[in-house]
mmCIF file of C-alpha atoms and ligand atoms in Angstrom:
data_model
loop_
_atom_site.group_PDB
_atom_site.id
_atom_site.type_symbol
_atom_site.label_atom_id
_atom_site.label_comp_id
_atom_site.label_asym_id
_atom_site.label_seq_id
_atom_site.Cartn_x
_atom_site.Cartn_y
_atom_site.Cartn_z
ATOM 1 C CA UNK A 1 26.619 35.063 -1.981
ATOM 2 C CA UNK A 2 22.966 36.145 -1.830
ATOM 3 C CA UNK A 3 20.659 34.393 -4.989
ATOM 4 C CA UNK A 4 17.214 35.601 -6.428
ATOM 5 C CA UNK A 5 14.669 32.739 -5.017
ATOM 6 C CA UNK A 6 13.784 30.538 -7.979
ATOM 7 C CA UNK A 7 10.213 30.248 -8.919
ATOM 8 C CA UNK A 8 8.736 26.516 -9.393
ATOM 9 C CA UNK A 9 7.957 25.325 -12.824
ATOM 10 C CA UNK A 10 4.516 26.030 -13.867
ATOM 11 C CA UNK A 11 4.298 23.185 -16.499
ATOM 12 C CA UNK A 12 2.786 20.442 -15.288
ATOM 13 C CA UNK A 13 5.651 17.554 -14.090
ATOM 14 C CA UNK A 14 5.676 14.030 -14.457
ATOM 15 C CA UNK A 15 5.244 11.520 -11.424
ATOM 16 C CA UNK A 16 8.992 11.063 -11.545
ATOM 17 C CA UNK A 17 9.813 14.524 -10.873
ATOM 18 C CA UNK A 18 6.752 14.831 -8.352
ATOM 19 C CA UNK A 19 8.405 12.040 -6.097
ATOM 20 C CA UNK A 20 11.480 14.484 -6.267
ATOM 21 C CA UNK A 21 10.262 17.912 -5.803
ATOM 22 C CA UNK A 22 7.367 17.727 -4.030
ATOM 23 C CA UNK A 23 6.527 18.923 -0.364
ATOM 24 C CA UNK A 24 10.008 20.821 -0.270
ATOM 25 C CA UNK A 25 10.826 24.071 1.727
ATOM 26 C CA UNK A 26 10.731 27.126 -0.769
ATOM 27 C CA UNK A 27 13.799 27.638 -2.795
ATOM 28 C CA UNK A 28 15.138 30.644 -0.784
ATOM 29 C CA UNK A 29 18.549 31.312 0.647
ATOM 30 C CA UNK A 30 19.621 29.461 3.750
ATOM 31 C CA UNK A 31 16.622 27.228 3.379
ATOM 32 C CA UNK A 32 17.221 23.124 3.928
ATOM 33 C CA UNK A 33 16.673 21.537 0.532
ATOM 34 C CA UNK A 34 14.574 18.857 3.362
ATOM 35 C CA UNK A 35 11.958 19.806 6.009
ATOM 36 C CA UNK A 36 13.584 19.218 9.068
ATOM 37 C CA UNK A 37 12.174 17.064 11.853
ATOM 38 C CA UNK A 38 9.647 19.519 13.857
ATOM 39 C CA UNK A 39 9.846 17.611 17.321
ATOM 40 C CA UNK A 40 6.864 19.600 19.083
ATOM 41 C CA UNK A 41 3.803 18.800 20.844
ATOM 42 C CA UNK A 42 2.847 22.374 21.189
ATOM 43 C CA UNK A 43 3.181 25.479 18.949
ATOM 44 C CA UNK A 44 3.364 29.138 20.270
ATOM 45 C CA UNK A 45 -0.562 29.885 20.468
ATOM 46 C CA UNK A 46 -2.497 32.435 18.027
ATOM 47 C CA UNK A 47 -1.963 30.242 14.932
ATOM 48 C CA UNK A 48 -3.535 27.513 12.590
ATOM 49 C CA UNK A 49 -2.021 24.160 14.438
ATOM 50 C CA UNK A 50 -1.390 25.174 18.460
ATOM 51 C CA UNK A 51 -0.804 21.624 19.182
ATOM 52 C CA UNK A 52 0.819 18.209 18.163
ATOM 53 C CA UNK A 53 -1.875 16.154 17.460
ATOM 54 C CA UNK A 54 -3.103 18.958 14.710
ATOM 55 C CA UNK A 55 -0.653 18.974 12.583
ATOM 56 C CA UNK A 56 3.140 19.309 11.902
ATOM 57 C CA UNK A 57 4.742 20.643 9.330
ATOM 58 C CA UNK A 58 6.912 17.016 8.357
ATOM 59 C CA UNK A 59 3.218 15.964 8.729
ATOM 60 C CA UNK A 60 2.599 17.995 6.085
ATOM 61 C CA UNK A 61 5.350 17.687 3.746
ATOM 62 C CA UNK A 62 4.672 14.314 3.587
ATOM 63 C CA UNK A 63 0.761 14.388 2.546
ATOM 64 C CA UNK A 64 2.105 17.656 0.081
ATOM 65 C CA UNK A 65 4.032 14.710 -2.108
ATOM 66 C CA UNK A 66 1.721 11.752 -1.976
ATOM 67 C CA UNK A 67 -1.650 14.044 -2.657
ATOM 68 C CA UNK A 68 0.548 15.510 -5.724
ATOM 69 C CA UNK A 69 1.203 11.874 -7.006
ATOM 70 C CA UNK A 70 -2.388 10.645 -6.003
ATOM 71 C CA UNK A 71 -3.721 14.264 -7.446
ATOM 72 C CA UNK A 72 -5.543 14.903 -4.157
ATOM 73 C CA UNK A 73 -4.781 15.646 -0.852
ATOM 74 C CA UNK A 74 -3.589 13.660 1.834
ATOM 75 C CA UNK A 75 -3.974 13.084 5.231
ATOM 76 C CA UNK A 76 -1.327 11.063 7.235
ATOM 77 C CA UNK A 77 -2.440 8.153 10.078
ATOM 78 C CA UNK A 78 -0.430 6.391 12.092
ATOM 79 C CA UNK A 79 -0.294 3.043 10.321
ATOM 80 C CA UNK A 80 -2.440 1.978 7.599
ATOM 81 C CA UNK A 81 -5.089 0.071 9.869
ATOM 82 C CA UNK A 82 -6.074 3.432 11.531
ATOM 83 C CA UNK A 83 -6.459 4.828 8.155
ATOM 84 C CA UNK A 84 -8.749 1.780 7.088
ATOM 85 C CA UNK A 85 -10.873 2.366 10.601
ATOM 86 C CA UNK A 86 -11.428 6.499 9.778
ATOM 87 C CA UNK A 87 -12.414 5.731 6.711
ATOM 88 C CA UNK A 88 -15.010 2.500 8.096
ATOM 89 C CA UNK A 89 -16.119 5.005 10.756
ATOM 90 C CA UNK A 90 -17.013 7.171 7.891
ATOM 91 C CA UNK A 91 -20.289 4.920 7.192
ATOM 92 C CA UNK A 92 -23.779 5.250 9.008
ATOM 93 C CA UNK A 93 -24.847 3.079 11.750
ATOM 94 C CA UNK A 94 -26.208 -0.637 10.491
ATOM 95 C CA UNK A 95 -25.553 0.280 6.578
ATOM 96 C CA UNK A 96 -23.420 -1.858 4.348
ATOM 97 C CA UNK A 97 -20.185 -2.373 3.275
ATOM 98 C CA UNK A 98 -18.905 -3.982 -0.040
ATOM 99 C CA UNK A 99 -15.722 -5.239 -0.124
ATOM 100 C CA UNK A 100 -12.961 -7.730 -1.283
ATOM 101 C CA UNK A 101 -13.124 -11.387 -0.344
ATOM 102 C CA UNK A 102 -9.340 -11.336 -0.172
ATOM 103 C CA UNK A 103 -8.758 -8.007 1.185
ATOM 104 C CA UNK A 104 -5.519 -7.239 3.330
ATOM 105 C CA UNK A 105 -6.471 -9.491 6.419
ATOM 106 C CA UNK A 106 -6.254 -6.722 8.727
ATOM 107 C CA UNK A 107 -9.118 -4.776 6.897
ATOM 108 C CA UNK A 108 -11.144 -7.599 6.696
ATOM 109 C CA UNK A 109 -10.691 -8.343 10.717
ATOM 110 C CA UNK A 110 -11.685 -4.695 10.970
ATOM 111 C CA UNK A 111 -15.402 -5.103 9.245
ATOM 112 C CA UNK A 112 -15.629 -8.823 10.930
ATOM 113 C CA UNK A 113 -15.336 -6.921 14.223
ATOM 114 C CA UNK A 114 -17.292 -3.931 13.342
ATOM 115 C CA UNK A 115 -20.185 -6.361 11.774
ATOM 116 C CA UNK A 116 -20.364 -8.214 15.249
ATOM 117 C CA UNK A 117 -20.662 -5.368 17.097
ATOM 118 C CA UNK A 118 -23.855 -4.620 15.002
ATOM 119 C CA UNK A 119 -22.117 -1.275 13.592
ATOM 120 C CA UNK A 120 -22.364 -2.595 10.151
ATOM 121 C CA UNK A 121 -23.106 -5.451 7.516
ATOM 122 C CA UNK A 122 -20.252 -6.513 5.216
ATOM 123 C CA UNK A 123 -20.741 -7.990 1.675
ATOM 124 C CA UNK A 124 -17.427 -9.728 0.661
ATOM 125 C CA UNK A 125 -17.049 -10.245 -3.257
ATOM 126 C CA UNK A 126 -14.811 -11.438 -5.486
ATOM 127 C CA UNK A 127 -13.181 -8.678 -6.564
ATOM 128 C CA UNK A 128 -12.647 -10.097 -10.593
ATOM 129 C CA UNK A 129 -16.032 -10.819 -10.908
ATOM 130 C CA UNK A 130 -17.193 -7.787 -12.097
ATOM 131 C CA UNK A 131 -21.093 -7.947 -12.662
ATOM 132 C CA UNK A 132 -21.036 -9.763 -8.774
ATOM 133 C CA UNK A 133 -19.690 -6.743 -7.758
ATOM 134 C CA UNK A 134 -21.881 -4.293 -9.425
ATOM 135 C CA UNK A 135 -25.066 -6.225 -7.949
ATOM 136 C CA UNK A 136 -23.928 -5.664 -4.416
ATOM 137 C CA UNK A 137 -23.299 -1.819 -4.942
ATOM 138 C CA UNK A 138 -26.844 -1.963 -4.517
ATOM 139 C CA UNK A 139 -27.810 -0.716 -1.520
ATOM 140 C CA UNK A 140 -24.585 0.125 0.115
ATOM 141 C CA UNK A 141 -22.536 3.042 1.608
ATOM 142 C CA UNK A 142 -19.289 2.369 1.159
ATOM 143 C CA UNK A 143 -17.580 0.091 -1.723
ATOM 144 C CA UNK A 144 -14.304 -0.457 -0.445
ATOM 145 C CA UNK A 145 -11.587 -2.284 -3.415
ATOM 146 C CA UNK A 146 -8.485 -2.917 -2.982
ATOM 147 C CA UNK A 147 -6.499 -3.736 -6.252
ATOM 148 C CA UNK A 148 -4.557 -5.792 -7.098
ATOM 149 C CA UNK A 149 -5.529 -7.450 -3.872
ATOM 150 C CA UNK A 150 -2.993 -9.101 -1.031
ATOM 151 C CA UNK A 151 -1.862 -11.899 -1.369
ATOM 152 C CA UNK A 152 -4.563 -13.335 -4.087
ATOM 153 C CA UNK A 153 -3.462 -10.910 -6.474
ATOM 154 C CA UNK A 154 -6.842 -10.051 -8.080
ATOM 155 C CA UNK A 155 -7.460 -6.784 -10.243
ATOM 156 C CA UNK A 156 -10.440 -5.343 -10.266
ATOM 157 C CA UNK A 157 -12.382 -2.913 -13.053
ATOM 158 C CA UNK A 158 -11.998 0.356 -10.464
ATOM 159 C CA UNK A 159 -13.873 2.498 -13.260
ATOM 160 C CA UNK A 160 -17.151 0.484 -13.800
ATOM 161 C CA UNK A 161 -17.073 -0.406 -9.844
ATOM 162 C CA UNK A 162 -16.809 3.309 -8.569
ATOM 163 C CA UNK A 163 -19.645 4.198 -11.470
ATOM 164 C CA UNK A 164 -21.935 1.538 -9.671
ATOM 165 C CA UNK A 165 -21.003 2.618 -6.129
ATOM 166 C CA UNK A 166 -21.671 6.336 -7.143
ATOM 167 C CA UNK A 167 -25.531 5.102 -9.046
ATOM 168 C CA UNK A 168 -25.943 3.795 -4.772
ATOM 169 C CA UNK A 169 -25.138 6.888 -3.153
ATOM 170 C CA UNK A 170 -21.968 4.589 -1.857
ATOM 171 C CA UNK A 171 -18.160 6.324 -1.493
ATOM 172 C CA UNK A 172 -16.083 4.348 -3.239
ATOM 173 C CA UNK A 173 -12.300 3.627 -1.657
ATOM 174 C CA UNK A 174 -9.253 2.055 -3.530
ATOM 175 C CA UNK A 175 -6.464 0.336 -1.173
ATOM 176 C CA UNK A 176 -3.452 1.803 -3.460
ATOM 177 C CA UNK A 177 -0.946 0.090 -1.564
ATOM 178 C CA UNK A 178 0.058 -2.453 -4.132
ATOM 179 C CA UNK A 179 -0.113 -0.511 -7.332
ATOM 180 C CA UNK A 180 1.043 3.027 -5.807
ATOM 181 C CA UNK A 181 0.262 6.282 -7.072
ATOM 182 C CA UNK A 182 3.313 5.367 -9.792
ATOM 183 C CA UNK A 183 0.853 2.212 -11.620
ATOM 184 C CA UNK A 184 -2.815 3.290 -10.765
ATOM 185 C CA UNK A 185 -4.398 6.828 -9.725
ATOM 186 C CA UNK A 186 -8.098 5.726 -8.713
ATOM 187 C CA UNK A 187 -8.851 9.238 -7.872
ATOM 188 C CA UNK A 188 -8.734 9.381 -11.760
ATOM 189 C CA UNK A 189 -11.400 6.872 -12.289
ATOM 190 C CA UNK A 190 -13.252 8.902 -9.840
ATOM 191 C CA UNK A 191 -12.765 7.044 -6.380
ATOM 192 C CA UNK A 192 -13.508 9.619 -3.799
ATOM 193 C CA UNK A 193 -10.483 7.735 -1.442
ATOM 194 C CA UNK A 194 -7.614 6.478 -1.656
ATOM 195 C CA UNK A 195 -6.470 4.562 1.203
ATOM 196 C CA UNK A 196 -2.630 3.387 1.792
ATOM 197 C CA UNK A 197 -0.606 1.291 4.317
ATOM 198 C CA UNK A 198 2.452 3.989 3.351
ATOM 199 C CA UNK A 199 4.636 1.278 5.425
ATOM 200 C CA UNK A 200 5.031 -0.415 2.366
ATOM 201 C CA UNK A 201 5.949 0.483 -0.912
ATOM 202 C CA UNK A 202 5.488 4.371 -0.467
ATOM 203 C CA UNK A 203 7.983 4.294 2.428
ATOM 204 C CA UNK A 204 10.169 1.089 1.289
ATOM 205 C CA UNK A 205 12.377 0.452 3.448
ATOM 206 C CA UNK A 206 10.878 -1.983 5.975
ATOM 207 C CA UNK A 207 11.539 0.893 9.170
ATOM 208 C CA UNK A 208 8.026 3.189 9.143
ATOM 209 C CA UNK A 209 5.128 2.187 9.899
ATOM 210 C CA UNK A 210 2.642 5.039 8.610
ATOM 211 C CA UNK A 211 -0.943 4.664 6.804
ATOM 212 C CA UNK A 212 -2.269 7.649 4.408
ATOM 213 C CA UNK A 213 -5.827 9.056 3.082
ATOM 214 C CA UNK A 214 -6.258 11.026 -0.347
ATOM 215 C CA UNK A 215 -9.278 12.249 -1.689
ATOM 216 C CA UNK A 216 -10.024 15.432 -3.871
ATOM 217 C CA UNK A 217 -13.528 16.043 -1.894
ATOM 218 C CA UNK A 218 -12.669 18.736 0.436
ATOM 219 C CA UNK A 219 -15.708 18.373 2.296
ATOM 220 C CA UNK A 220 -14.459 14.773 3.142
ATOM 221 C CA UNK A 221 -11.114 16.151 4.016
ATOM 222 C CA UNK A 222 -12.617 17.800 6.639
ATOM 223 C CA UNK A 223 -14.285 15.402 7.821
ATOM 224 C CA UNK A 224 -11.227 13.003 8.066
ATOM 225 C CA UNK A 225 -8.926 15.727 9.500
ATOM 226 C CA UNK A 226 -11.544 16.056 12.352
ATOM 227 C CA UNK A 227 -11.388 12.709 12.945
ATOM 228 C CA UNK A 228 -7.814 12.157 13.338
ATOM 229 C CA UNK A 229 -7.800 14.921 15.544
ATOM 230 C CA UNK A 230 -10.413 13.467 17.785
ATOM 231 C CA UNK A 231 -9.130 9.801 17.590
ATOM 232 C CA UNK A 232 -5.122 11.300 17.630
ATOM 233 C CA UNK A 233 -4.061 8.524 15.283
ATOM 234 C CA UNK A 234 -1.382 10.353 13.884
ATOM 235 C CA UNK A 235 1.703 9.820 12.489
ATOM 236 C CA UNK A 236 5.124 10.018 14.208
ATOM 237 C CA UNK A 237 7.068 12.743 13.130
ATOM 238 C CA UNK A 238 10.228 10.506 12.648
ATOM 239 C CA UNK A 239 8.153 8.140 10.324
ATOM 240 C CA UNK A 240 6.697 11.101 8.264
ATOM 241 C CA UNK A 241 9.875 11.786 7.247
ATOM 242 C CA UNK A 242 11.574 9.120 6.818
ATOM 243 C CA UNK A 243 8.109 7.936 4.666
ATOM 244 C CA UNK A 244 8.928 10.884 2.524
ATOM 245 C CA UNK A 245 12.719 10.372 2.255
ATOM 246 C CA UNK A 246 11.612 6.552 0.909
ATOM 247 C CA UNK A 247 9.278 8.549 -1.066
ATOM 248 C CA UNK A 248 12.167 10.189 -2.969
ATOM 249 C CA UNK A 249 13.312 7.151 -4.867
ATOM 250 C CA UNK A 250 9.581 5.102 -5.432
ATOM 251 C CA UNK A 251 10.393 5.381 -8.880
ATOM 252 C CA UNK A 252 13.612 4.147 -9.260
ATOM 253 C CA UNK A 253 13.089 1.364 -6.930
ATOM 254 C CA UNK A 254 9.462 0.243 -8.232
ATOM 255 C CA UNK A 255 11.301 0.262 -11.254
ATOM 256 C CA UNK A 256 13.829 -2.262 -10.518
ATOM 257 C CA UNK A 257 11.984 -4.358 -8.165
ATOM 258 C CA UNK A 258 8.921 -4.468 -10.877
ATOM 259 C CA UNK A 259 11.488 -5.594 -13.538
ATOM 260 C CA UNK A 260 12.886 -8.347 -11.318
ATOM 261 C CA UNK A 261 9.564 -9.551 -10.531
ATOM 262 C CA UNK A 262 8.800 -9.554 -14.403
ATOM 263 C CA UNK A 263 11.583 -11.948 -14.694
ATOM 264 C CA UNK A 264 11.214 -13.869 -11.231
ATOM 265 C CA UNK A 265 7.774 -14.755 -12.822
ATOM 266 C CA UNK A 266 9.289 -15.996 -16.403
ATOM 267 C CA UNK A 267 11.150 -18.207 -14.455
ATOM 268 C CA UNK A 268 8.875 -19.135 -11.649
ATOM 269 C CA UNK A 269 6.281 -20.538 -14.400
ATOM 270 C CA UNK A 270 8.805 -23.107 -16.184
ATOM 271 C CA UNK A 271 9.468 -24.468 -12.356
ATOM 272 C CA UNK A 272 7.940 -27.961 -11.431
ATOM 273 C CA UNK A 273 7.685 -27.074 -8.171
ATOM 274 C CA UNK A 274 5.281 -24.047 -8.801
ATOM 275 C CA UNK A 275 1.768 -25.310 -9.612
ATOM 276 C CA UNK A 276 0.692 -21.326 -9.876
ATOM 277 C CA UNK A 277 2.317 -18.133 -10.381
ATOM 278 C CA UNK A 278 -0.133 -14.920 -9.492
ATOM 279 C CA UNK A 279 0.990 -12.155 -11.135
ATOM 280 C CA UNK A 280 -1.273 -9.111 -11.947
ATOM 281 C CA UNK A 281 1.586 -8.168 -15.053
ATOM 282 C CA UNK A 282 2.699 -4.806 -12.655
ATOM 283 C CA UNK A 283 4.624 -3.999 -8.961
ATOM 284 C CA UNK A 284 6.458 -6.349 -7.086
ATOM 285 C CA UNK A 285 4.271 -8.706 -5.685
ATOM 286 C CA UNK A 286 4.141 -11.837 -7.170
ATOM 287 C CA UNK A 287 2.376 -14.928 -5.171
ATOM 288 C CA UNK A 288 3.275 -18.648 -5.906
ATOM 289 C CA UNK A 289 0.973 -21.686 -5.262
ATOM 290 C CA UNK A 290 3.231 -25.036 -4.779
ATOM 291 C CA UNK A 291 3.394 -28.195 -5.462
ATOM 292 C CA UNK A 292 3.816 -29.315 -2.391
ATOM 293 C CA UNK A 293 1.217 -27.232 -0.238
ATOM 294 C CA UNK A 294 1.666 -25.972 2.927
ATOM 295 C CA UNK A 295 4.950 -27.688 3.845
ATOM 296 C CA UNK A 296 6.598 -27.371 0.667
ATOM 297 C CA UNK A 297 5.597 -23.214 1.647
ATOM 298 C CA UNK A 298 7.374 -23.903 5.070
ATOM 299 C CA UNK A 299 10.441 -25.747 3.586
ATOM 300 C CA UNK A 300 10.969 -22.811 1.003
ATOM 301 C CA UNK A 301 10.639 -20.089 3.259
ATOM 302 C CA UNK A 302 13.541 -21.539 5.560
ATOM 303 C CA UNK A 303 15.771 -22.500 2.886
ATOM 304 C CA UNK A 304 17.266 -19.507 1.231
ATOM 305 C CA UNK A 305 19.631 -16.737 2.687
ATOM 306 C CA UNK A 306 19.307 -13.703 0.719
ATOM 307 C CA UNK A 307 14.990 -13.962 0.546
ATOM 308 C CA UNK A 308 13.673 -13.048 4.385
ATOM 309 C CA UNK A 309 11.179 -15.092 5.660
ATOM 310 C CA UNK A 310 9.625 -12.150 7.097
ATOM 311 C CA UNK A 311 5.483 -10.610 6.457
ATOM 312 C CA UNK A 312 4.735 -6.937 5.217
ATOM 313 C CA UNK A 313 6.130 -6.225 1.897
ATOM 314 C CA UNK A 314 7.096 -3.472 -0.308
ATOM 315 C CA UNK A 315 10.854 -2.711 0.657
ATOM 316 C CA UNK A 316 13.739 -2.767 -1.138
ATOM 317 C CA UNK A 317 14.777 -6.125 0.682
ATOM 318 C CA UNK A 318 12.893 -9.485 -1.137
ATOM 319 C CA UNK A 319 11.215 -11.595 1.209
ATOM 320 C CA UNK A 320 8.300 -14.224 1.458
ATOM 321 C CA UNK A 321 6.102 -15.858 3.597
ATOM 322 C CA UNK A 322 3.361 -18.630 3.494
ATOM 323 C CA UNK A 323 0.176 -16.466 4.126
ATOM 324 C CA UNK A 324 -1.846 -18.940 5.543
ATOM 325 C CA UNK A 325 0.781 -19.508 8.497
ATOM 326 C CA UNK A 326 -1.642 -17.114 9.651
ATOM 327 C CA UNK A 327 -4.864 -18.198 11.235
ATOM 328 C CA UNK A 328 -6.512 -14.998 10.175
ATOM 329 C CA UNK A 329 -6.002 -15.628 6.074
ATOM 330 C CA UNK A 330 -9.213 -16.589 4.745
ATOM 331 C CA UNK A 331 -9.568 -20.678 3.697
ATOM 332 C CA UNK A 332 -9.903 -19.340 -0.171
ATOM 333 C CA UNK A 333 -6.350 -18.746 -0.160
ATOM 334 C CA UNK A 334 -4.381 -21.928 -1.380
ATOM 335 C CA UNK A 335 -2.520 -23.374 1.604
ATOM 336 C CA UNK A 336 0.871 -23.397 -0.421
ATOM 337 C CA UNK A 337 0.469 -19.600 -1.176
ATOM 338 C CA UNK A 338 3.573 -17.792 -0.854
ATOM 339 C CA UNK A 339 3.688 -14.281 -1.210
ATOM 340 C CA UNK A 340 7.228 -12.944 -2.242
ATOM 341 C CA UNK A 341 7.709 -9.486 -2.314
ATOM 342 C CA UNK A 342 10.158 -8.823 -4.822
ATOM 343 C CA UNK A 343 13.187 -6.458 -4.264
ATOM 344 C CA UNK A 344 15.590 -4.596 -6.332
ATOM 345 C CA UNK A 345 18.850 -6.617 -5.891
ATOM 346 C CA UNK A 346 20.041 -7.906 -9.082
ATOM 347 C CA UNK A 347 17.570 -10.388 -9.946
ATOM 348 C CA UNK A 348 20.366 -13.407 -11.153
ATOM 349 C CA UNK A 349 21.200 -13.537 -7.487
ATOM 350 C CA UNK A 350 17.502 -13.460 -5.749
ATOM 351 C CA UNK A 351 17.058 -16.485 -8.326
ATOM 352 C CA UNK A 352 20.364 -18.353 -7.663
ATOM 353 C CA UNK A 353 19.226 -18.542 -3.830
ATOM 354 C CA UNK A 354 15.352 -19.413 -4.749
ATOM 355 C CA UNK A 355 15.906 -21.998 -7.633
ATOM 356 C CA UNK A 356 17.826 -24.405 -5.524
ATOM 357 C CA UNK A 357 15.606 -24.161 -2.380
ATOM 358 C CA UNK A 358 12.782 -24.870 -5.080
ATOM 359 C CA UNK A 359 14.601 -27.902 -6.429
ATOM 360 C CA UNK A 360 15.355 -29.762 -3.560
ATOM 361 C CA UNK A 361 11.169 -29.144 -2.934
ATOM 362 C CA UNK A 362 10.606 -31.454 -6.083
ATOM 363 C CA UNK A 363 13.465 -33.928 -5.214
ATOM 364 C CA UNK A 364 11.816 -34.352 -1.937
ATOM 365 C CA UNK A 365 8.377 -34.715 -3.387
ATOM 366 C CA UNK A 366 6.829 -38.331 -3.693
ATOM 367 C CA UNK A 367 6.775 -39.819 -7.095
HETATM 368 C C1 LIG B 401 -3.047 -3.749 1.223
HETATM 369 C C2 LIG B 401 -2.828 -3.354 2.657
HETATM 370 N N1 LIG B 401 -3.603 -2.409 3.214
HETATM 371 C C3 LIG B 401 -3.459 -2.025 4.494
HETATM 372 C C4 LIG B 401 -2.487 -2.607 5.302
HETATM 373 C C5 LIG B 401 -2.359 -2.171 6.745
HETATM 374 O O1 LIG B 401 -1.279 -1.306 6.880
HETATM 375 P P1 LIG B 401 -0.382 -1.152 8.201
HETATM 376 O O2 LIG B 401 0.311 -2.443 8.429
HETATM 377 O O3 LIG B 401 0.508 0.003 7.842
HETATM 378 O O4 LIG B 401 -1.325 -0.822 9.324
HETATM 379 C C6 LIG B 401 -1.636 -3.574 4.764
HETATM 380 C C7 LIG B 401 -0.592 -4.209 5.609
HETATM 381 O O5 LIG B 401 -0.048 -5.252 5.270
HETATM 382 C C8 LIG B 401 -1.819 -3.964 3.410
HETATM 383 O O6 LIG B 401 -1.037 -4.910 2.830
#
């Protein structure tokens, strides 16, 4: 039986609903409720995308939901580290870059390796120390936060930052990945980007990995579509939609896993074997400092059987890992960090394999 298309609601929706509707074929007859997988490198010519590396239309269904939860528009990258180096390329020759102390590692290697190579001259701050952070605005072309930030867990003030970038000419950029569109919309506070390793959260499910760009300057759209199309760091189709089909649910899982991390961390702070417990009060992260240091972090994170001892974070899976296993984590980060990405299984079991892996850590340390 044939049915009138329906039109979509013209009341604005909450971010709930967003996650749901968004980036969806019309409501006509015989039309998938999904986009399909568009497998194509080329497109008949005498059209807007002709060929792969331009654009496809999972691509696009994709950067239709996160730009309506962001309230910009989006531009998808292959991972999140090619999305960090478009937006770094975006900066003049031998100008300056602000940016967290205790940025993601991988965005940090990025302006170590673009500041040898004489491209550029990075400022690292701590990102809670506000007024530090407003001095070295001054000056710069690019104030890059990321907040809360991995694994340290720091939050910084994104309006009064992006005010002092924009008084020094600088873009500001906010590395959403933690918070998600669902907890903070920087765009809001007037960031001009919003940067995202989708592989995480946005995604969820440990399988894709994908990196996104919003902004609500077209001019800089432009500019970063161009630049992906030159540089062809573009997504997979595959992960594009499966990114969106994690998308679908952010809510409900964020939701859960948030609410288990709330009370992972009421428990985590009455345990002897926890000298620290970093939690920002929002998401799923939550990063404990031990007793014990570094081997107490390496006991831990080979003790339990439903927490992975795995890195990345963000799905629906809880797992952990000692950051500074890795020789790339900067010093400032406590040597018995462990960052535990919190997921939603019911929360009574996560802590019945944790809480004796934790005890035996304080039986075994030396009175
Ligand atoms: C905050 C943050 N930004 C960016 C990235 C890089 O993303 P990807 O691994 O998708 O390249 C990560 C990865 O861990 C991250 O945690």
């Amino acid at each position: 039986m044939s049915q009138e298309p329906s039109e979509p609601p013209t009341r604005p929706l909450r971010p709930a609903t967003v996650a749901v509707t968004s980036g969806r074929p019309p409501h006509e007859p015989d039309q998938p409720l999904n986009v399909p997988l568009t497998m194509a490198s080329t497109y008949v010519a005498g059209g807007d995308v002709e060929y792969g590396r331009y654009g496809n239309p999972t691509w696009t269904a994709f950067e239709e939901a996160l730009g309506a939860l962001e309230g910009g528009r989006a531009l998808a990258f292959s991972s999140g580290l090619a999305a960090v180096a478009t937006l770094l390329d975006l900066v003049g020759a031998g100008t300056k870059v602000v940016a967290p102390r205790h940025a993601y590692n991988g965005s940090i290697m990025q302006l170590a390796d673009l500041e040898a190579r004489g491209r550029l001259t990075a400022e690292l701050v701590d990102v809670e120390d506000t007024a530090a952070v407003v001095a070295a605005c001054e000056g710069a072309s690019l104030v890059w936060l990321e907040s809360p930030t991995n694994p340290a867990l720091e939050v910084a003030d994104i309006p009064t930052v992006v005010e002092a970038a924009h008084a020094a000419g600088a873009y500001a950029v906010v590395d959403n990945t933690f918070a998600t569109p669902l907890l903070q919309r920087p765009l809001e506070h007037g960031a001009d980007l919003v940067v995202h390793s989708a592989t995480k959260f946005l995604a969820g499910h440990s399988d894709v990995l994908l990196g996104a760009v919003v902004t609500r300057d077209d001019e800089l759209f432009d500019v970063l579509k161009k630049r992906r199309d030159l540089t062809g760091a573009v997504p997979g189709t595959l992960e594009a939609w499966l990114a969106l089909r994690g998308l679908r649910t952010l809510h409900v899982r964020l939701e859960r896993a948030q609410s288990n991390a709330q009370e992972l961390v009421r428990r985590l702070r009455e345990h002897a074997a926890v000298s620290e417990v970093r939690y920002p009060g929002f998401g799923a992260i939550v990063s404990v400092v031990l007793a014990g240091g570094a081997l107490a972090g390496d006991l831990l994170t080979h003790k339990t059987s439903l927490w992975v001892h795995a890195t990345s974070l963000g799905g629906v899976e809880s797992t952990f890992e000692r950051r500074r296993r890795w020789r790339s984590e900067p010093s400032t980060i406590p040597d018995g960090l462990v960052r535990m990405s919190v997921g939603i299984e019911d929360v009574d079991d996560l802590w019945d394999d944790l809480a004796p892996a934790l005890d035996d850590l304080t039986e075994k340390r030396p009175g």
